[in-house]
CSV table of C-alpha atoms and ligand atoms in Angstrom, one decimal:
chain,number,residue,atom,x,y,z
V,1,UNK,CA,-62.7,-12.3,6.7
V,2,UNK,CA,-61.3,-15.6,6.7
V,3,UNK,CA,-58.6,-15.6,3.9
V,4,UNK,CA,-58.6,-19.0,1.3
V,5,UNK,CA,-55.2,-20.9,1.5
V,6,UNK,CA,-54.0,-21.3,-2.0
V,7,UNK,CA,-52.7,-24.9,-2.3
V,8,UNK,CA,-50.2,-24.2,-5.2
V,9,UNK,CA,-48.0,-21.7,-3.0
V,10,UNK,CA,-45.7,-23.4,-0.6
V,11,UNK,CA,-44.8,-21.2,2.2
V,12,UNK,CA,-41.3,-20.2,1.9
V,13,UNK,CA,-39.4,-21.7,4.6
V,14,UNK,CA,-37.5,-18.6,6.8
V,15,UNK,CA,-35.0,-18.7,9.6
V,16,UNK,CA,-34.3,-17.0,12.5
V,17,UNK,CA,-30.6,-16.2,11.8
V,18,UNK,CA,-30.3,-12.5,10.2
V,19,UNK,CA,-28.6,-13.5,6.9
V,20,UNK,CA,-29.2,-9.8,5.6
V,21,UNK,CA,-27.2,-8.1,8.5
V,22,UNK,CA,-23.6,-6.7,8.4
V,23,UNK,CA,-22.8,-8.2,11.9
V,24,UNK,CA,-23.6,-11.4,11.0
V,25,UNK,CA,-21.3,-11.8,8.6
V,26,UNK,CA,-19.1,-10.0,11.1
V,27,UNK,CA,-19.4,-12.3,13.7
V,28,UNK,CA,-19.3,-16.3,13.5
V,29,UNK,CA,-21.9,-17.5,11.1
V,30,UNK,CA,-20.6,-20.8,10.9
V,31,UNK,CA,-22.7,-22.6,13.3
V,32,UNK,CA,-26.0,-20.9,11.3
V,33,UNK,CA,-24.7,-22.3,8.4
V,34,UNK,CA,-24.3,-25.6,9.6
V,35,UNK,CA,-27.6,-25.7,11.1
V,36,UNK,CA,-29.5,-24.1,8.0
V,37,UNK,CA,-27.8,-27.1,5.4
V,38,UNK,CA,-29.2,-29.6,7.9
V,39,UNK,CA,-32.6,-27.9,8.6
V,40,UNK,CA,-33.3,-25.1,5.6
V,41,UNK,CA,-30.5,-25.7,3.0
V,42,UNK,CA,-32.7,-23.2,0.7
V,43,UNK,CA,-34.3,-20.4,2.9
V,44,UNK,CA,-36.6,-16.9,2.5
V,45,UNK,CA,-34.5,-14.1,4.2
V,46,UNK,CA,-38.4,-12.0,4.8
V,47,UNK,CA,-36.6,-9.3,6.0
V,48,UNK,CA,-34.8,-7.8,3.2
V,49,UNK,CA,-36.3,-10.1,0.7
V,50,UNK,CA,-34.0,-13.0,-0.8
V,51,UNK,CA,-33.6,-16.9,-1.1
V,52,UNK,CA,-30.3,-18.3,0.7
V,53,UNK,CA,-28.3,-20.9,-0.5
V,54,UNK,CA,-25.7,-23.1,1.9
V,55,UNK,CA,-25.4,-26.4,-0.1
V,56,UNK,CA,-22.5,-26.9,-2.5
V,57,UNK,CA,-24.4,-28.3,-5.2
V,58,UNK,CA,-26.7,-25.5,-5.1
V,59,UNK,CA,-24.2,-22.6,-5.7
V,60,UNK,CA,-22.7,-24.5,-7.9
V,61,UNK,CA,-26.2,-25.5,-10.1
V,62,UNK,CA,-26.9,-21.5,-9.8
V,63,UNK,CA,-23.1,-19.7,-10.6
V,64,UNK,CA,-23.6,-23.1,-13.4
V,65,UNK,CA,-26.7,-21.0,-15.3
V,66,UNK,CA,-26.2,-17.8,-15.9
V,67,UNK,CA,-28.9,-17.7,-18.2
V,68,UNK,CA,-31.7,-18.6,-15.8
V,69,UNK,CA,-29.4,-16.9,-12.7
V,70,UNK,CA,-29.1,-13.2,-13.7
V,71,UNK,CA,-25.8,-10.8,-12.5
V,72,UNK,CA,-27.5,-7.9,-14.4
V,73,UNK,CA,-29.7,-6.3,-10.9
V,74,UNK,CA,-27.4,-6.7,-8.4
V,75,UNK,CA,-24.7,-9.2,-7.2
V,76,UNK,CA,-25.1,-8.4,-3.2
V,77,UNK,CA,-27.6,-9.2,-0.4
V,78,UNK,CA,-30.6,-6.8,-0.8
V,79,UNK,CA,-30.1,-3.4,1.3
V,80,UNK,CA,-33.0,-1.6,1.0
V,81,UNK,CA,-31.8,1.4,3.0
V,82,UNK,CA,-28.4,1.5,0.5
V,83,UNK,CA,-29.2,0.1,-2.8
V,84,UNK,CA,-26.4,-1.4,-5.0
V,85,UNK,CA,-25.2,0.7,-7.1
V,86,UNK,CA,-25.2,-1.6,-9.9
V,87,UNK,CA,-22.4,-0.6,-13.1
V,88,UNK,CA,-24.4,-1.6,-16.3
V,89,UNK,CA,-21.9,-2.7,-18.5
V,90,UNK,CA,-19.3,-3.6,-16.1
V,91,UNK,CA,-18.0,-7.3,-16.5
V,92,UNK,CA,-19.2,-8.2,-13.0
V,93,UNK,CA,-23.2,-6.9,-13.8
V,94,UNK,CA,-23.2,-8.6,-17.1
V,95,UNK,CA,-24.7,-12.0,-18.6
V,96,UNK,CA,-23.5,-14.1,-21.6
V,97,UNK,CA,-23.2,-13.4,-24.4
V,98,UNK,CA,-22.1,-9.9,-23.5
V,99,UNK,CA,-20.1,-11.6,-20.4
V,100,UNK,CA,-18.2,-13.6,-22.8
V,101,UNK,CA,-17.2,-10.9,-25.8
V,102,UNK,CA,-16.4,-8.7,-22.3
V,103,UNK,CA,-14.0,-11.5,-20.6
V,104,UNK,CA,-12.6,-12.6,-23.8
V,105,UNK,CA,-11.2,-9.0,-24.2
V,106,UNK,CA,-10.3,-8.9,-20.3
V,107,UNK,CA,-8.5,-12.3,-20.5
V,108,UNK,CA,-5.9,-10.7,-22.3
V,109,UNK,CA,-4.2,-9.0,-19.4
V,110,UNK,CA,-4.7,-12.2,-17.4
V,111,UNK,CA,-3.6,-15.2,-19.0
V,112,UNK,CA,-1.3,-17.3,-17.1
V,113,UNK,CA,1.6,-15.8,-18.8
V,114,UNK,CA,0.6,-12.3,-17.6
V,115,UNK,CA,0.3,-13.5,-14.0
V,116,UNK,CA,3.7,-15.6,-14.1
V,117,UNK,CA,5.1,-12.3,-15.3
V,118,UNK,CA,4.2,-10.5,-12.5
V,119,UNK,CA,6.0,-12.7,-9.7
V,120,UNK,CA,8.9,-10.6,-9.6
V,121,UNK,CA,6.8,-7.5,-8.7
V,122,UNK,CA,5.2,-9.1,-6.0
V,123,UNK,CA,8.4,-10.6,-4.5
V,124,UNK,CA,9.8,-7.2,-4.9
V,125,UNK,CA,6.7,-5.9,-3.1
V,126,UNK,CA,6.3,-8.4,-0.1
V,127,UNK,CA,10.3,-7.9,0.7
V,128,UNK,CA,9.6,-4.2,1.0
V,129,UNK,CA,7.1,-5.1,3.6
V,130,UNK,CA,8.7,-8.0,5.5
V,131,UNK,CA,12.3,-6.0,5.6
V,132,UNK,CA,10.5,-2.6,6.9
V,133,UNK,CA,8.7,-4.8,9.9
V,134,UNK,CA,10.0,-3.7,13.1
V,135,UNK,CA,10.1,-6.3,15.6
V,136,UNK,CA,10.4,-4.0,18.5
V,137,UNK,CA,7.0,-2.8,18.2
V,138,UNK,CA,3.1,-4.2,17.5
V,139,UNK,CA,1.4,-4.5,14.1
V,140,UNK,CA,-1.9,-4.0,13.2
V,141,UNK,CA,-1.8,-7.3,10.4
V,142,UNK,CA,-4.4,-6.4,8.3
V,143,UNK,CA,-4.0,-2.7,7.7
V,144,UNK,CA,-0.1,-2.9,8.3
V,145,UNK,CA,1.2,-5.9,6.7
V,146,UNK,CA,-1.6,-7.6,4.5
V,147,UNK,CA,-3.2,-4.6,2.8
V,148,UNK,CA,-0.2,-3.1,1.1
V,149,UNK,CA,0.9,-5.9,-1.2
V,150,UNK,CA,-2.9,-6.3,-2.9
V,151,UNK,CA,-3.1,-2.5,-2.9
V,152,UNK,CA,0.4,-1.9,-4.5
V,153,UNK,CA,-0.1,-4.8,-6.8
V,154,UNK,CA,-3.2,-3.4,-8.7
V,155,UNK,CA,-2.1,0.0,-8.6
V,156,UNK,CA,1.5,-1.0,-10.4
V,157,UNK,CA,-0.4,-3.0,-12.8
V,158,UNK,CA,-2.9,-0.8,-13.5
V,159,UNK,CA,0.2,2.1,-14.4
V,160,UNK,CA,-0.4,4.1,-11.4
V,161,UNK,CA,2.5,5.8,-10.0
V,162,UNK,CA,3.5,4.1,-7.0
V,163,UNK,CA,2.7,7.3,-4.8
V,164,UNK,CA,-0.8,6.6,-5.1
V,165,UNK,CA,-1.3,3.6,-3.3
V,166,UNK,CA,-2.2,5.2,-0.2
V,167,UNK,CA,-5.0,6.9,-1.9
V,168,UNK,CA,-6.3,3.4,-3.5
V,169,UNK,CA,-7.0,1.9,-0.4
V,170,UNK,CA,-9.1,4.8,1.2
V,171,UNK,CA,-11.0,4.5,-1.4
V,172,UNK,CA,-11.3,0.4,-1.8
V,173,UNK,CA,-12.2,0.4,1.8
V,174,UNK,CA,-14.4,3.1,1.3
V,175,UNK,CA,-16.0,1.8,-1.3
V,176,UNK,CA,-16.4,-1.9,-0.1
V,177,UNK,CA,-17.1,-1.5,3.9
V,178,UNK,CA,-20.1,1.0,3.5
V,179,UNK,CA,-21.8,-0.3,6.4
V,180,UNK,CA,-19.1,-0.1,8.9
V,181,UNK,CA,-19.5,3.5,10.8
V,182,UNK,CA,-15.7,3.5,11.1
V,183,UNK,CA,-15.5,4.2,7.7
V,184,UNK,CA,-16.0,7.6,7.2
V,185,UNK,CA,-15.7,7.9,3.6
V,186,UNK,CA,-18.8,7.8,1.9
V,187,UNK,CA,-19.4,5.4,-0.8
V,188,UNK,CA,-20.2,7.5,-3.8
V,189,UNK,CA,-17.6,10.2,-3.0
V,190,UNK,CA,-15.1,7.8,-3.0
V,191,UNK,CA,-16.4,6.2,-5.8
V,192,UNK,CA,-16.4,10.1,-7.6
V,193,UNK,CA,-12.8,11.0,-7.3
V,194,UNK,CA,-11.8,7.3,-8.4
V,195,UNK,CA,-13.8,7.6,-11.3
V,196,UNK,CA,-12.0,10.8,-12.2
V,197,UNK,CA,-8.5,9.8,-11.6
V,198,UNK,CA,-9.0,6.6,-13.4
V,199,UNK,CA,-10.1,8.9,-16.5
V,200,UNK,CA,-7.1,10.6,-16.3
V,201,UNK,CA,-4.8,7.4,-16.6
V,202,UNK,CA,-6.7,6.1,-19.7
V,203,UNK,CA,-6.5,9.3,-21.4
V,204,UNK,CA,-3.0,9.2,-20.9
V,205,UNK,CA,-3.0,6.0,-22.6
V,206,UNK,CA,-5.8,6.9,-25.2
V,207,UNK,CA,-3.9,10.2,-26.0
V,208,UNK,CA,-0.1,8.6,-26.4
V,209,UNK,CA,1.1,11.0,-23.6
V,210,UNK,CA,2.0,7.2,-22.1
V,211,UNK,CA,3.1,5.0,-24.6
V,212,UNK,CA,5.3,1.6,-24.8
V,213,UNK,CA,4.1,0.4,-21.1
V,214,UNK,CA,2.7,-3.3,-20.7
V,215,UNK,CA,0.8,-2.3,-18.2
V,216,UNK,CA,-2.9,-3.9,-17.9
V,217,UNK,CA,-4.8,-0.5,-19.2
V,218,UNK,CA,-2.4,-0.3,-21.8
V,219,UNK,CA,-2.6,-4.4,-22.8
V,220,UNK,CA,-6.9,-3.5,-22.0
V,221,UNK,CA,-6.2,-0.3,-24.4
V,222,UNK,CA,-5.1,-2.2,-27.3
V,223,UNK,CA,-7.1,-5.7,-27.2
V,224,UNK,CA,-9.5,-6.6,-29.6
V,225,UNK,CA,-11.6,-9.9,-30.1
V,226,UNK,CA,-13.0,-10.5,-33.5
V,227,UNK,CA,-12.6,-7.0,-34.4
V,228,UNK,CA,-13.9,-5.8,-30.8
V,229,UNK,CA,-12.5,-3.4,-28.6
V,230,UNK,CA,-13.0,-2.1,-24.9
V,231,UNK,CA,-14.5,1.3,-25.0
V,232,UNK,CA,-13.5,4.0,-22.5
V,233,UNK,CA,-16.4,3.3,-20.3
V,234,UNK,CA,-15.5,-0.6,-19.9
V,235,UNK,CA,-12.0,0.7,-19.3
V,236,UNK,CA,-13.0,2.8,-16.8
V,237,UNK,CA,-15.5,0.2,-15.8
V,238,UNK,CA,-13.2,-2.7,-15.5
V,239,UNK,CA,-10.7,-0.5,-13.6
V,240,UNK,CA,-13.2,0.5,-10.8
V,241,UNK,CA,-14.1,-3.7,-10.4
V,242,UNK,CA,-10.7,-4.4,-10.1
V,243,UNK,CA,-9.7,-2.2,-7.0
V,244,UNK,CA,-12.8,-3.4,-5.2
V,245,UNK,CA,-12.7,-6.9,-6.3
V,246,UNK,CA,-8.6,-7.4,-5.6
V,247,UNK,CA,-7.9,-5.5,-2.7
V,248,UNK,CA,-10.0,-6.3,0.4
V,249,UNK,CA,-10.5,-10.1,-1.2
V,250,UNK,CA,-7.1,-10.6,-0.9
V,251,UNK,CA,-5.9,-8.8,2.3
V,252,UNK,CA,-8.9,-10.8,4.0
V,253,UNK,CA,-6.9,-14.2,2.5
V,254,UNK,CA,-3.6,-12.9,3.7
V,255,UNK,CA,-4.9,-11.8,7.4
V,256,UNK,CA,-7.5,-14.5,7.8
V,257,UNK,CA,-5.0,-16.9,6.8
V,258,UNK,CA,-2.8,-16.4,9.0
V,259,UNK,CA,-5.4,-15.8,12.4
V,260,UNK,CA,-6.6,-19.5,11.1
V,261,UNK,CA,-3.0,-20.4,11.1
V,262,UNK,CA,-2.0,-18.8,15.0
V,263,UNK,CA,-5.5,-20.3,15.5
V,264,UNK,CA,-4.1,-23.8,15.0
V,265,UNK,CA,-1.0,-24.2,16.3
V,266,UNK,CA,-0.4,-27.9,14.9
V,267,UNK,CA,-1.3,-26.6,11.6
V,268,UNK,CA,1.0,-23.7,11.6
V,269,UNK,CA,3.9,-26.4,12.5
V,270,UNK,CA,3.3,-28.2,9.9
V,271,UNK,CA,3.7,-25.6,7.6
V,272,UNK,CA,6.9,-24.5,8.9
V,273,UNK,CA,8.6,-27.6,8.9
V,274,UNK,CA,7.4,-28.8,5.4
V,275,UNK,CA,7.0,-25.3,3.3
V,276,UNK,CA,6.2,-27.7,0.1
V,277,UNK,CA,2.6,-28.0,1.7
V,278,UNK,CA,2.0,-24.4,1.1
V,279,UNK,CA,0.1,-24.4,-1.9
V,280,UNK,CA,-2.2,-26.8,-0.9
V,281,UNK,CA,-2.4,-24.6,2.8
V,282,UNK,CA,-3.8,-21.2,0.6
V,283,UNK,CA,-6.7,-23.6,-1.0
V,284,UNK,CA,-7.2,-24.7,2.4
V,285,UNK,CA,-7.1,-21.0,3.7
V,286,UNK,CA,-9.6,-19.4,0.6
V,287,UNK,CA,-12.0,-22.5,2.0
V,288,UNK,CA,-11.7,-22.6,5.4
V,289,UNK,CA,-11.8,-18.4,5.4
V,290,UNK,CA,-13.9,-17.8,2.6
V,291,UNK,CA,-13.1,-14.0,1.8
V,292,UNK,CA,-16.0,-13.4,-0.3
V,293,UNK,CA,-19.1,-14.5,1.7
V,294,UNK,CA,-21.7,-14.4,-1.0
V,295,UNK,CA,-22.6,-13.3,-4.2
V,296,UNK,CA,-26.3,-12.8,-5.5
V,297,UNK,CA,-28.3,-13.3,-8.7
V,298,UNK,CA,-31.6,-12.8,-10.2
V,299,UNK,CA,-33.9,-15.9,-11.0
V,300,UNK,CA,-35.0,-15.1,-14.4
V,301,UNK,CA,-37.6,-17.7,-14.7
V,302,UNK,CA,-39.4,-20.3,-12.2
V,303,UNK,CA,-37.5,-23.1,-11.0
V,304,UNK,CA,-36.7,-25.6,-8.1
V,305,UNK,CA,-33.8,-25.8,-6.0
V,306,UNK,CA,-34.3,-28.7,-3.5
V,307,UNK,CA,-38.3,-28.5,-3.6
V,308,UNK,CA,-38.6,-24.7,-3.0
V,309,UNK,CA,-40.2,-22.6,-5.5
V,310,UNK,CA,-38.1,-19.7,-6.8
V,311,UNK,CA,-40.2,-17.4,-8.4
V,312,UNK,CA,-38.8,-15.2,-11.7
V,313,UNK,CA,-37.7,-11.8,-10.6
V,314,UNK,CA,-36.4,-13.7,-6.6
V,315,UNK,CA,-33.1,-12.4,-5.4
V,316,UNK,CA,-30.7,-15.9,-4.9
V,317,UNK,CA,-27.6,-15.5,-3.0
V,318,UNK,CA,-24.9,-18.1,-3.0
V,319,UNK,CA,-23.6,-18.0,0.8
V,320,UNK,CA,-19.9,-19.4,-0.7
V,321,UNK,CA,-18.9,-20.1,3.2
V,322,UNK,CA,-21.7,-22.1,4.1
V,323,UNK,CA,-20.8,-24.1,0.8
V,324,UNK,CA,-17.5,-24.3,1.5
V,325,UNK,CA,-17.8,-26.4,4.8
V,326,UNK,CA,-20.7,-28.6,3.0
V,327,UNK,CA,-20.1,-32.1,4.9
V,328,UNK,CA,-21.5,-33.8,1.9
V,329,UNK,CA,-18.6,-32.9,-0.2
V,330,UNK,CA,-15.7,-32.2,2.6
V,331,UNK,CA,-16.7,-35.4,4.5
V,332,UNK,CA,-17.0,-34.9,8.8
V,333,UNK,CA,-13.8,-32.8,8.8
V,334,UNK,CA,-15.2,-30.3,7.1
V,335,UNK,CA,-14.9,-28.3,9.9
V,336,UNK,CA,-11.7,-28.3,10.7
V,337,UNK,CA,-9.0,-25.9,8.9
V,338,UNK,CA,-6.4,-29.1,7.3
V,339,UNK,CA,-3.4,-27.3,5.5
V,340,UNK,CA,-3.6,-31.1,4.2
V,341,UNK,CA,-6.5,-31.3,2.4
V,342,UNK,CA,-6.6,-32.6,-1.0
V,343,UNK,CA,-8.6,-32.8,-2.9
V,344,UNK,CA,-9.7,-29.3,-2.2
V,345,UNK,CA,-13.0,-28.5,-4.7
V,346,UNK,CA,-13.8,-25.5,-2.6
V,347,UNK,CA,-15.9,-22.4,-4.7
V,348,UNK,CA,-14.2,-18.7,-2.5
V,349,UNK,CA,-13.5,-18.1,-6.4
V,350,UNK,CA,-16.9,-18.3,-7.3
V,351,UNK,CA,-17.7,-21.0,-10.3
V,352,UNK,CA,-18.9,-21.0,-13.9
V,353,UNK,CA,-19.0,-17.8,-16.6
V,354,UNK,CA,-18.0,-15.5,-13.7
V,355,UNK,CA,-15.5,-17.4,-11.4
V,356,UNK,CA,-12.7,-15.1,-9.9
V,357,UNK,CA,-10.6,-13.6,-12.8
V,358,UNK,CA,-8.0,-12.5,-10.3
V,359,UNK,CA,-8.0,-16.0,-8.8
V,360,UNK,CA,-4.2,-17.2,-10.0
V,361,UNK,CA,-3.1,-13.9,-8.8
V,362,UNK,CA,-4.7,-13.8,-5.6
V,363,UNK,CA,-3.3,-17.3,-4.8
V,364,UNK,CA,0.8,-16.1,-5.9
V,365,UNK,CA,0.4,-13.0,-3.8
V,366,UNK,CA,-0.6,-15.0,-0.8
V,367,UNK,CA,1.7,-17.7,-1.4
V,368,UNK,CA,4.6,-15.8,-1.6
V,369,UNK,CA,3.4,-13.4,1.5
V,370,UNK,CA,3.4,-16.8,3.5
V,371,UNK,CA,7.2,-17.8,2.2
V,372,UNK,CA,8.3,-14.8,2.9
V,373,UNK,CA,6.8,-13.9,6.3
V,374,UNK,CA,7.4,-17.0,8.1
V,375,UNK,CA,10.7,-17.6,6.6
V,376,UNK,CA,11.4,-14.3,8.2
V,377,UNK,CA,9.7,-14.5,11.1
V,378,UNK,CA,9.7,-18.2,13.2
V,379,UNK,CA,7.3,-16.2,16.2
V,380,UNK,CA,3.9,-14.6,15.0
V,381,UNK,CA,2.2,-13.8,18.3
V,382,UNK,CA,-1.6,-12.2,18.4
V,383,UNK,CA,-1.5,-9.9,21.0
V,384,UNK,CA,-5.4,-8.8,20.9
V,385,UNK,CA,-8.6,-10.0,19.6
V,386,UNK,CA,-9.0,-9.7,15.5
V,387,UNK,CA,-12.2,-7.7,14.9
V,388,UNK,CA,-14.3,-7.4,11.8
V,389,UNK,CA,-15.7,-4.9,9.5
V,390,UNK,CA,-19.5,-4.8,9.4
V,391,UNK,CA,-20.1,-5.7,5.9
V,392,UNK,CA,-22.1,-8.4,4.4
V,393,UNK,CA,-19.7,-9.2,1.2
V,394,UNK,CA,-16.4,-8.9,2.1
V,395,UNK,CA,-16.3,-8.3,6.3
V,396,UNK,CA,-12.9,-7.5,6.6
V,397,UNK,CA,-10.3,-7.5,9.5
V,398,UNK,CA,-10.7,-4.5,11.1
V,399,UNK,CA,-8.3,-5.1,13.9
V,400,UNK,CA,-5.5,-7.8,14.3
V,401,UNK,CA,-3.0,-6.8,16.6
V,402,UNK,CA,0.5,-8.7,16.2
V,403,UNK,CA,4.0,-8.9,17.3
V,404,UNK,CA,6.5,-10.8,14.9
V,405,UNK,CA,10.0,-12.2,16.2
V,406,UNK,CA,12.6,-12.9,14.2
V,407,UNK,CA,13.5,-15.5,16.9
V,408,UNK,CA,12.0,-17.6,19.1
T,1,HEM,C1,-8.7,-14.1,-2.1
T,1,HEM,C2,-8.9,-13.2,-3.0
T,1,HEM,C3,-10.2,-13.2,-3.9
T,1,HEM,C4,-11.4,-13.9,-3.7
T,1,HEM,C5,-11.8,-14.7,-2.5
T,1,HEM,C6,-12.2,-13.5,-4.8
T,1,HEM,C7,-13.5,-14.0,-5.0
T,1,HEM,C8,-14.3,-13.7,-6.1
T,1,HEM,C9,-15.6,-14.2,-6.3
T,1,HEM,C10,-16.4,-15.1,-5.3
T,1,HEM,C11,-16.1,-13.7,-7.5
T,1,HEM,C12,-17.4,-13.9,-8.1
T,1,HEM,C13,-17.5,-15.3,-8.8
T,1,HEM,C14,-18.9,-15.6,-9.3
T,1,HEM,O1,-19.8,-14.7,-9.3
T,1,HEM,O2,-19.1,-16.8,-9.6
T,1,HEM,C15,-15.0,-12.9,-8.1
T,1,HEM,C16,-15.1,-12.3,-9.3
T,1,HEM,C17,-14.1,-11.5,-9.7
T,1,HEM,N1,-12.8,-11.2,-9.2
T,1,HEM,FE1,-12.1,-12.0,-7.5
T,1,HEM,N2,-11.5,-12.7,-5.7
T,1,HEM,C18,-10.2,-12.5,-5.1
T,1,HEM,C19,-9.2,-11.8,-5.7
T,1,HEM,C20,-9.3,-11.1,-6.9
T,1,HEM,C21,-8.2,-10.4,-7.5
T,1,HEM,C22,-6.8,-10.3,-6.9
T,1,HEM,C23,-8.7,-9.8,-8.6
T,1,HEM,C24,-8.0,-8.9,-9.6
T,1,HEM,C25,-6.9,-8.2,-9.4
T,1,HEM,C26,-10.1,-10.2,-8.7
T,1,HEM,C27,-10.9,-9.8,-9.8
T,1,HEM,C28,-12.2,-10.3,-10.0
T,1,HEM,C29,-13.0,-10.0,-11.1
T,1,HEM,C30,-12.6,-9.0,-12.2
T,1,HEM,C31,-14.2,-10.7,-11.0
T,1,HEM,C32,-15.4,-10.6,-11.9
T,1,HEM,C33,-15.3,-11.7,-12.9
T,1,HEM,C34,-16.5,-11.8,-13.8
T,1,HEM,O3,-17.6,-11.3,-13.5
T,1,HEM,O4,-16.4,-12.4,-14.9
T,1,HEM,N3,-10.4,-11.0,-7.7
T,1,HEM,N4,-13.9,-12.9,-7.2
């Protein structure tokens, strides 16, 4: 039976690239993106079901309207075969006006203040890790040298005893790289025996066994907003978002940074012989690296983005890296990784109601990582190729082999 066209549905425009797959994300989606923001800036993934944004102005318009862009079914590429667990309530999974009460409350234990306050920790933390590198032997970056400082920084500001850092990152990884089969883990188990020792440190706090600590659960513990105040669940909520949303984010910056850096020799010069250019070499890093890769939303009503008709109840996901090398915006060097570039508008923090809360404090802990390290160090050799982590969020190094001398 010969089936009638229906002249006001546009076919959706799809691609060929698998936008919902871990190993693309793994691998080197940069040439799809490029192609898709020439050909298909706004495209149907059919497979697992979602639009795909890689135009600047796009992300921008959707993270812009939270009200017709919805965080409260999901934030990730569609899996069908895991579905996101999604945390009602939890800052992340939230629209306004409950996001704002929620961040107001939040904002307390982040204000620039409370970040400016916390430089001496992570100086104390990075010279732990630089002075215990060896230089007789090889490193595995990521694991080795990046992924303590994030890990030991939430962890200290969260009150957790120093002891448990270990145990923080099994679970952040376990928690963030489901779809790797090196990480054995599984999800919810991990997610389980956080939930239960997170419990236990607010209790301590709720009960006065700890008391007197300006700590972040104990700053969370006592903030109000207009007569508001977190309940245990957003405590225990907000805790959870902050192990997965600080750790891997930032160990990607740290590790990716750098590979972009040995990656670039010029660059990497540069840097060492003028050190003032390093603030402007982490924007260039979060741009050029783009930890996060996307994050997704729900189209609450019908609208347009560049003449394609999203449909209430479509998944939209903002592909951040695609965004971040937009030529309209970065001009033809877009590219190319410039520790010079400025100005540097890129969105790896996300943009509007829910941009990056840990943004400031991601960007000190990389900075001072990179003073430290190659201050220390004048030779940072790769000695293998860096691997990824199957994940579609946050693809992580997996494997960075390095060997540091102190000189050259
Ligand atoms: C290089 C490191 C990091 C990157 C690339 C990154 C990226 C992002 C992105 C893309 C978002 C979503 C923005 C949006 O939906 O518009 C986000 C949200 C968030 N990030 Fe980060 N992040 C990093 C580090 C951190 C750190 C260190 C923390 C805290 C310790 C943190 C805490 C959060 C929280 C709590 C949210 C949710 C904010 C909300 O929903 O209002 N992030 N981050």
């Amino acid at each position: 039976m010969p089936t009638e066209s229906r002249p006001d549905v546009k076919p959706r425009p799809t691609s060929t690239h698998p936008l919902h797959s871990p190993d693309f994300y793994a691998g080197d989606p940069y040439p799809a993106y490029r192609e898709l923001r020439k050909t298909t800036p706004v495209v149907w993934n059919d497979t697992t079901n979602f639009w795909a944004l890689t135009k600047y102005e796009d992300v921008r318009f959707v993270s812009g309207h939270p009200g017709l862009f919805s965080s409260t079914k999901g934030i990730t590429i569609p899996d069908p075969e895991q579905p996101e667990p999604v945390q009602e309530g939890n800052l992340i999974f939230t629209d306004p006006p409950r996001h704002r009460q929620l961040r107001k409350l939040i904002n307390a234990g982040f204000t620039r203040r409370q970040v400016t306050l916390l430089e001496p920790t992570v100086r104390r933390i990075v010279a732990d890790i630089v002075e215990g590198i060896d230089p007789s032997r090889e490193y595995e970056f990521a694991e080795e040298i990046a992924a303590p400082l994030p890990t030991r920084m939430i962890a200290e500001m969260l009150g957790a005893p120093p002891e448990d850092w270990e145990r923080f990152r099994t679970w952040s990884d376990a928690a963030v790289g489901t779809a790797d089969p090196d990480i054995e883990m599984d999800s919810l188990v991990a997610l389980g025996e956080l939930y239960e020792y997170f419990t236990a440190l607010i209790e301590d706090r709720r009960s006065g066994r700890v008391t007197g600590q300006d700590d972040l659960l104990s700053i969370l513990a006592a903030a109000e907003v207009d007569g508001e105040r977190l309940t245990d669940a957003d405590l225990l909520n907000f805790s959870f978002l902050l192990l997965v949303a600080g750790n891997e984010t930032t160990r990607n910056l740290i590790a990716l940074g750098t590979a972009a850096l040995l990656e670039h020799p010029d660059q990497l010069a540069m840097l060492r012989s003028d050190p003032s250019l390093l603030t402007c070499a982490v924007e260039e890093m979060l741009r050029y690296t783009s930890p996060v890769t996307h994050m997704a939303r729900r189209a609450t009503a019908d609208v347009d983005i560049r003449g394609q008709q999203i449909k209430a109840g479509d998944t939209v996901v903002m592909l951040y890296g695609a965004a971040n090398r937009d030529e309209e915006i970065f001009g033809p060097t877009s590219e190319q990784f410039d520790i010079t570039r400025n100005p540097n508008p890129h969105i790896a923090f996300g943009a509007g109601e829910h941009a990056c809360l840990g943004a400031q404090l991601a960007r000190l802990e990389a900075r001072v990582m990179f003073e430290v390290l190659l201050g220390a160090y004048p030779s940072i050799e790769l000695t293998g190729d860096v691997t990824r982590l199957r994940a579609t969020m946050v693809p992580g190094v997996k494997r960075m082999p390095v060997r540091l001398k102190a000189s050259v």
